[in-house]
Coordinates of C-alpha atoms and ligand atoms in Angstrom, one line a residue:
M25 CA 0.0 0.0 0.0
T26 CA 1.4 3.4 -1.0
V27 CA 0.4 6.3 1.2
P28 CA 1.1 9.9 0.0
R29 CA 3.7 11.2 2.4
T30 CA 2.2 14.7 3.0
E31 CA -1.4 13.7 3.7
P32 CA -2.4 12.7 7.2
L33 CA -3.4 9.1 7.4
A34 CA -7.2 8.5 7.8
V35 CA -8.1 6.3 10.7
G36 CA -11.5 4.7 11.5
L37 CA -12.2 3.8 15.2
I38 CA -14.1 0.6 16.1
G39 CA -15.5 1.2 19.6
L40 CA -16.1 4.6 21.1
G41 CA -16.1 3.8 24.9
N42 CA -13.7 4.9 27.6
V43 CA -10.4 4.1 26.0
A44 CA -11.5 5.9 22.8
L45 CA -11.4 9.1 24.7
A46 CA -7.7 8.6 25.6
H47 CA -6.9 7.6 22.0
L48 CA -8.8 10.7 20.7
E49 CA -6.7 12.8 23.0
G50 CA -3.6 11.1 21.5
Y51 CA -4.8 11.9 18.0
R52 CA -5.3 15.5 19.0
Q53 CA -1.6 15.7 19.8
L54 CA -0.6 14.4 16.3
T55 CA -0.7 15.8 12.8
E56 CA 0.2 12.6 11.0
I57 CA -3.2 10.9 11.6
R58 CA -6.7 12.2 11.3
V59 CA -9.8 10.5 12.8
V60 CA -12.3 10.5 10.0
A61 CA -14.9 8.0 11.3
G62 CA -15.9 5.9 14.3
A63 CA -18.3 3.0 14.8
D64 CA -20.2 1.8 17.9
P65 CA -23.6 0.2 18.2
R66 CA -24.5 2.6 21.1
A67 CA -26.4 5.2 19.1
E68 CA -26.4 8.0 21.6
R69 CA -22.7 7.6 22.4
T70 CA -21.8 7.5 18.7
T71 CA -23.7 10.7 18.0
E72 CA -22.2 12.5 20.9
M73 CA -18.6 11.4 20.2
A74 CA -18.9 12.1 16.4
A75 CA -20.2 15.6 17.1
R76 CA -17.6 16.3 19.8
F77 CA -14.6 15.1 17.9
G78 CA -15.7 15.9 14.4
F79 CA -15.8 12.6 12.6
R80 CA -18.5 10.5 10.8
G81 CA -20.3 8.1 13.1
Y82 CA -21.6 4.6 12.3
L83 CA -23.5 2.1 14.3
D84 CA -22.0 -0.8 12.3
Y85 CA -18.2 -1.0 11.7
Q86 CA -18.8 -3.1 8.5
E87 CA -20.6 -0.2 7.1
M88 CA -17.8 2.2 8.1
L89 CA -15.2 -0.1 6.5
E90 CA -17.3 -0.2 3.3
R91 CA -18.1 3.5 3.0
E92 CA -14.9 5.2 4.2
R93 CA -11.6 5.6 2.5
L94 CA -9.4 4.6 5.4
D95 CA -5.6 4.1 5.7
L96 CA -5.9 2.3 9.0
V97 CA -8.3 1.0 11.6
S98 CA -8.1 1.1 15.4
V99 CA -10.0 -1.6 17.4
L100 CA -11.1 -0.1 20.7
S101 CA -14.2 -2.2 21.3
T102 CA -15.0 -4.7 24.0
V103 CA -12.5 -7.5 24.3
A104 CA -14.7 -10.2 23.0
T105 CA -15.2 -8.3 19.7
H106 CA -11.5 -7.9 18.9
P107 CA -11.0 -11.0 16.7
A108 CA -13.9 -10.3 14.3
A109 CA -13.1 -6.6 14.1
V110 CA -9.4 -7.1 13.4
I111 CA -10.2 -9.8 10.8
A112 CA -12.7 -7.5 9.1
A113 CA -10.1 -4.8 8.8
A114 CA -7.5 -7.2 7.5
R115 CA -9.9 -8.5 4.8
R116 CA -10.1 -4.9 3.5
R117 CA -6.3 -4.8 3.5
L118 CA -6.1 -2.1 6.1
P119 CA -3.3 -1.9 8.8
V120 CA -5.0 -2.4 12.2
L121 CA -4.2 -1.5 15.7
C122 CA -5.9 -3.6 18.4
E123 CA -6.3 -2.8 22.1
K124 CA -5.2 -5.2 24.8
P125 CA -6.0 -8.0 25.5
L126 CA -5.6 -9.0 21.8
A127 CA -8.1 -11.8 22.3
L128 CA -9.4 -14.2 24.9
T129 CA -7.9 -17.4 23.4
L130 CA -4.6 -18.2 21.7
A131 CA -6.6 -19.8 18.8
D132 CA -8.3 -16.4 18.2
A133 CA -5.0 -14.5 18.5
D134 CA -3.5 -16.9 15.9
L135 CA -6.5 -16.3 13.5
M136 CA -6.0 -12.5 13.9
I137 CA -2.3 -12.7 13.2
A138 CA -2.8 -15.0 10.3
A139 CA -5.5 -12.8 8.7
C140 CA -3.2 -9.7 8.8
R141 CA -0.2 -11.7 7.5
S142 CA -2.1 -13.2 4.6
A143 CA -3.5 -9.7 3.7
G144 CA 0.0 -8.3 3.9
V145 CA -0.9 -5.7 6.5
P146 CA 0.7 -5.0 9.9
L147 CA -1.2 -5.8 13.1
F148 CA -0.2 -3.4 15.9
Y149 CA -0.7 -4.5 19.5
A150 CA -1.6 -1.5 21.7
A151 CA 1.0 -2.1 24.4
S152 CA 0.5 1.4 25.8
Y153 CA 2.8 0.9 28.8
R154 CA 5.8 0.6 26.5
F155 CA 5.1 4.3 25.7
L156 CA 4.9 5.7 29.2
E157 CA 7.9 8.0 29.8
P158 CA 9.0 6.7 33.2
V159 CA 8.8 3.1 31.8
V160 CA 10.9 4.0 28.8
K161 CA 13.4 5.8 31.0
A162 CA 13.5 2.9 33.4
R163 CA 14.3 0.5 30.5
E164 CA 17.2 2.7 29.4
L165 CA 18.6 2.7 33.0
I166 CA 18.2 -1.1 33.3
Q167 CA 19.9 -1.7 30.0
A168 CA 22.7 0.6 30.9
G169 CA 23.3 -1.5 34.1
A170 CA 22.2 1.2 36.6
I171 CA 20.7 -1.4 39.0
G172 CA 22.8 -4.4 38.0
E173 CA 21.1 -7.7 37.4
V174 CA 17.4 -7.5 37.8
R175 CA 16.1 -10.2 40.1
L176 CA 12.5 -9.1 40.9
L177 CA 9.7 -7.0 39.3
L178 CA 6.6 -6.4 41.3
E179 CA 3.2 -4.8 40.9
T180 CA 0.3 -4.9 43.4
M181 CA -3.1 -3.3 42.9
I182 CA -4.9 -4.0 46.1
G183 CA -8.0 -2.4 47.4
T184 CA -11.0 -0.2 46.9
T185 CA -13.7 -0.2 49.6
G186 CA -14.2 -3.9 50.0
P187 CA -16.6 -6.0 47.9
S188 CA -18.8 -2.9 47.2
G189 CA -15.9 -1.3 45.4
Y190 CA -15.4 -4.2 43.0
H191 CA -16.7 -3.7 39.4
D192 CA -16.7 -6.7 37.1
M193 CA -15.9 -5.7 33.5
G194 CA -19.0 -7.7 32.6
P195 CA -20.0 -10.2 30.0
H196 CA -19.6 -7.8 27.0
H197 CA -15.9 -7.7 27.5
Y198 CA -15.4 -11.1 29.2
P199 CA -18.0 -13.8 28.6
P200 CA -18.9 -15.6 31.9
G201 CA -17.0 -18.7 32.7
G202 CA -13.7 -17.6 31.1
P203 CA -11.0 -15.1 32.2
G204 CA -12.3 -11.7 33.3
G205 CA -12.8 -9.7 36.4
S206 CA -12.2 -6.0 37.2
G207 CA -10.4 -3.4 35.1
N208 CA -7.7 -3.4 37.8
G209 CA -7.4 -7.2 37.7
L210 CA -5.0 -9.7 36.2
M211 CA -6.6 -10.2 32.8
D212 CA -7.5 -6.6 31.9
H213 CA -4.7 -4.7 33.7
G214 CA -2.0 -7.3 34.5
I215 CA -1.6 -8.1 30.8
H216 CA 0.2 -4.7 30.5
L217 CA 2.7 -5.7 33.2
V218 CA 3.3 -9.2 31.8
D219 CA 4.5 -7.6 28.6
V220 CA 6.3 -4.7 30.2
F221 CA 8.3 -6.7 32.7
G222 CA 10.0 -8.8 30.0
W223 CA 10.4 -5.7 27.8
L224 CA 12.1 -3.8 30.7
I225 CA 14.7 -6.5 31.2
G226 CA 15.0 -7.8 27.6
S227 CA 14.1 -11.4 28.6
E228 CA 11.5 -13.9 27.5
V229 CA 9.0 -15.7 29.8
E230 CA 10.1 -19.2 30.7
S231 CA 7.1 -20.2 32.8
A232 CA 4.2 -18.7 34.7
T233 CA 1.8 -19.9 37.3
G234 CA -1.1 -18.3 39.3
A235 CA -4.8 -17.9 39.8
G236 CA -7.1 -15.5 38.0
Q237 CA -10.6 -14.2 38.3
I238 CA -13.3 -16.1 36.3
S239 CA -15.8 -13.7 34.7
G240 CA -19.1 -13.7 36.5
E241 CA -17.8 -15.4 39.7
A242 CA -17.5 -13.9 43.1
P243 CA -14.3 -11.8 43.4
R244 CA -11.2 -13.4 44.8
P245 CA -7.5 -12.4 45.1
E246 CA -5.5 -12.9 41.9
H247 CA -1.8 -13.6 41.5
L248 CA 0.7 -14.5 38.8
T249 CA 4.4 -15.4 39.2
I250 CA 6.5 -15.3 36.1
R251 CA 9.9 -16.8 35.7
F252 CA 12.0 -15.1 33.0
R253 CA 14.8 -16.9 31.1
S254 CA 17.3 -14.4 32.7
G255 CA 16.4 -15.8 36.1
A256 CA 14.4 -12.8 37.1
V257 CA 11.0 -13.3 38.7
G258 CA 7.9 -11.1 38.1
H259 CA 5.1 -11.0 40.6
L260 CA 1.6 -9.6 40.2
I261 CA -1.0 -9.4 43.0
Y262 CA -4.5 -7.9 42.5
D263 CA -7.7 -7.6 44.6
D264 CA -10.2 -4.9 44.0
A265 CA -12.6 -6.3 46.6
T266 CA -10.6 -5.5 49.7
W267 CA -9.2 -2.4 51.3
P268 CA -5.8 -0.8 50.5
A269 CA -3.0 -0.6 53.1
D270 CA -1.1 2.2 51.4
L271 CA -0.2 5.2 53.5
P272 CA -1.7 8.6 52.5
A273 CA 1.8 9.9 51.6
E274 CA 2.0 7.5 48.7
G275 CA -0.5 9.7 46.9
A276 CA 1.9 12.7 47.1
F277 CA 3.6 11.2 44.0
S278 CA 0.4 11.4 42.0
W279 CA -0.2 13.8 39.2
A280 CA -2.1 11.4 37.1
P281 CA -5.8 11.4 36.4
T282 CA -7.6 8.3 37.3
W283 CA -9.2 6.2 34.6
D284 CA -12.6 7.4 35.8
E285 CA -11.5 11.0 35.3
V286 CA -10.2 10.2 31.8
A287 CA -13.5 8.5 31.0
A288 CA -15.5 11.6 32.2
G289 CA -13.3 13.8 29.9
Q290 CA -11.6 15.4 32.9
G291 CA -7.9 15.3 33.8
I292 CA -6.8 15.0 30.1
G293 CA -3.5 16.5 29.5
R294 CA -1.3 18.0 32.3
G295 CA -2.0 16.3 35.6
G296 CA -2.6 18.1 38.8
I297 CA -5.2 15.7 40.2
W298 CA -4.4 14.1 43.5
Q299 CA -4.8 10.4 43.3
Q300 CA -4.6 8.5 46.5
H301 CA -3.2 5.2 45.2
P302 CA -1.1 5.9 42.1
G303 CA 0.1 2.7 40.4
S304 CA 3.7 1.9 40.7
I305 CA 6.1 -0.8 39.6
R306 CA 9.1 -1.9 41.7
V307 CA 12.2 -3.3 40.0
H308 CA 14.9 -4.8 42.2
G309 CA 18.4 -5.4 41.0
T310 CA 21.8 -6.5 42.5
L311 CA 23.1 -2.9 42.4
G312 CA 20.0 -0.9 43.0
S313 CA 16.2 -0.6 42.5
L314 CA 13.7 1.5 40.6
R315 CA 10.3 2.7 41.6
I316 CA 8.3 3.6 38.6
F317 CA 5.1 5.7 39.1
H318 CA 4.0 5.1 35.5
Y319 CA 0.8 7.2 35.5
A320 CA 2.2 9.9 37.8
N321 CA 5.2 10.4 35.4
Q322 CA 7.8 10.0 38.1
L323 CA 10.8 7.7 38.5
F324 CA 13.1 7.1 41.4
L325 CA 16.5 5.2 41.4
R326 CA 18.0 3.9 44.6
T327 CA 21.6 2.8 44.8
A328 CA 24.4 2.8 47.3
R329 CA 24.6 6.6 46.5
G330 CA 21.1 7.1 47.9
I331 CA 17.7 7.9 46.4
E332 CA 17.6 10.0 43.2
Q333 CA 14.6 11.3 41.3
I334 CA 15.3 10.7 37.6
R335 CA 14.1 13.3 35.1
V336 CA 11.6 12.1 32.6
A337 CA 10.0 14.0 29.7
D338 CA 7.0 16.0 30.8
R339 CA 4.4 13.9 29.0
P340 CA 2.1 12.5 31.7
M341 CA -0.7 10.1 31.1
P342 CA -2.6 10.0 28.6
A343 CA 0.3 11.2 26.4
Q344 CA 1.4 7.5 26.1
F345 CA -1.4 7.1 23.6
A346 CA -0.1 9.9 21.3
A347 CA 3.4 8.2 21.4
E348 CA 1.9 4.8 20.6
L349 CA -0.2 6.2 17.7
A350 CA 2.8 8.2 16.4
S351 CA 4.8 4.9 16.2
F352 CA 1.8 3.3 14.5
A353 CA 1.8 6.1 11.9
A354 CA 5.6 6.0 11.4
S355 CA 5.8 2.3 10.6
I356 CA 2.8 2.6 8.2
R357 CA 4.5 5.5 6.3
A358 CA 7.8 3.6 6.3
G359 CA 6.0 0.5 5.0
G360 CA 7.9 -1.4 7.8
P361 CA 6.9 -3.8 10.4
A362 CA 4.9 -2.8 13.5
A363 CA 7.0 -1.6 16.4
V364 CA 4.9 -3.7 18.7
P365 CA 3.3 -6.5 16.5
G366 CA 0.4 -8.8 17.2
E367 CA 2.8 -11.5 18.3
V368 CA 3.7 -9.4 21.4
G369 CA 0.0 -9.4 22.4
R370 CA -0.2 -13.2 21.8
A371 CA 2.8 -13.8 24.0
A372 CA 1.3 -11.6 26.8
L373 CA -2.0 -13.5 26.5
A374 CA -0.2 -16.9 26.7
T375 CA 1.5 -15.8 29.9
V376 CA -1.7 -14.5 31.5
L377 CA -3.7 -17.6 30.5
A378 CA -1.3 -19.7 32.7
A379 CA -3.4 -18.3 35.7
Y380 CA -6.5 -19.9 34.3
S381 CA -5.3 -23.4 33.4
R382 CA -7.1 -25.9 35.6
Ligands
NAD7 N1 -4.3 0.6 26.9 C1 -4.9 0.9 27.9 O1 -4.4 1.5 28.9 C2 -6.4 0.6 28.0 C3 -7.2 1.3 29.0 C4 -8.6 1.0 29.0 C5 -9.1 0.1 28.2 N2 -8.3 -0.6 27.3 C6 -8.8 -1.6 26.4 O2 -9.7 -1.0 25.4 C7 -10.8 -1.8 25.0 C8 -12.1 -1.0 25.3 O3 -12.1 -0.7 26.7 P1 -13.1 0.5 27.2 O4 -12.6 0.7 28.6 O5 -13.1 1.6 26.2 O6 -14.5 -0.3 27.2 P2 -15.9 0.4 27.2 O7 -16.9 -0.7 27.7 O8 -15.9 1.7 27.8 O9 -16.1 0.6 25.6 C9 -16.2 -0.4 24.7 C10 -17.1 0.1 23.6 O10 -17.1 -0.9 22.5 C11 -18.4 -0.8 22.0 N3 -18.7 -2.0 21.2 C12 -19.1 -3.2 21.6 N4 -19.3 -4.0 20.5 C13 -18.9 -3.3 19.4 C14 -18.9 -3.6 18.0 N5 -19.3 -4.8 17.5 N6 -18.5 -2.6 17.2 C15 -18.1 -1.4 17.7 N7 -18.1 -1.1 19.0 C16 -18.5 -2.0 19.8 C17 -19.3 -0.7 23.2 O11 -20.6 -0.2 22.8 C18 -18.5 0.4 24.0 O12 -18.9 1.7 23.6 C19 -10.6 -3.1 25.9 O13 -9.9 -4.0 25.1 C20 -9.8 -2.6 27.1 O14 -9.0 -3.7 27.7 C21 -7.0 -0.3 27.2

């Protein structure tokens, strides 16, 4: 496919829910891609989003694909709809980006990858954590040997207000009886970390074991332990149906909007919103450690010299989406492979699914 170099690429969005708002903010920061159309079966939402962001709205993505002259497609719909939407875009020979999780089964992930390969179009996996500034900077430090050999990578997301604070993503995203749970749980959120842990240390997963939430069942604690080929261990623990034990001072690091604020159209752009429990990733090495406040755009390095705050580019959440979409556009223009291809999403899914094997 030849794309004129001066024209912005025309993208069509499939799914206009919460994450679409973050993507639309990302597109607003770019000149190389223009959102021309979006499709979602929710009529009121589609009308409102189309008017607000100035694109043509459709209730059926097949109709959008048929009528619009698109250069690429972005799949932002409920998880269960990803395989059909990606395959529909591939059949029209359109490069396609797909939000995480790529699919719910490895068989579906394989069909999506095969459809794009046989159509000769790239499949981009939306690994947005790879585009968060503190994560990018942490990777540079690790690769430069700043904390020696990495032995442990940890993330915990524990606690709301007990069972009443737990919100299941629901059957539209995760059909009952299979992997699912809350938006802060292993399947929907942990899948970011499963990918980013290996990316930070440049190592592949050797084995994984754990226990994940089954969609539609009563909430329970979730965990996953990953052993990497390098010998490092990654550990994830999640439970949205209990109370947090963080100290209030932890929130002092937060500049980031919460997902609820992003979804409500608030907190977009520069931070400034106090968040009590900012997410963080801990990386422990033989010469030091890193604390990555990925959404608060802060990074700390601890070594024998003491604790140092590392400067990161002033691009707080949700700027990672602009960076991700810019990389998407650059590889389409260059006619090259996707920076983060579908195979990355398949590998992350394979690791997470270890927590559901009975
Ligand atoms: N990268 C990130 O940080 C991040 C953050 C949030 C969500 N996500 C991912 O984005 C995806 C969407 O999540 P969300 O939070 O926006 O969910 P959401 O429930 O807010 O929105 C999903 C939208 O998809 C629409 N939809 C359902 N079937 C459709 C179809 N056949 N065609 C078109 N649209 C359809 C729904 O009507 C809804 O508007 C999920 O895969 C989720 O895991 C990624």
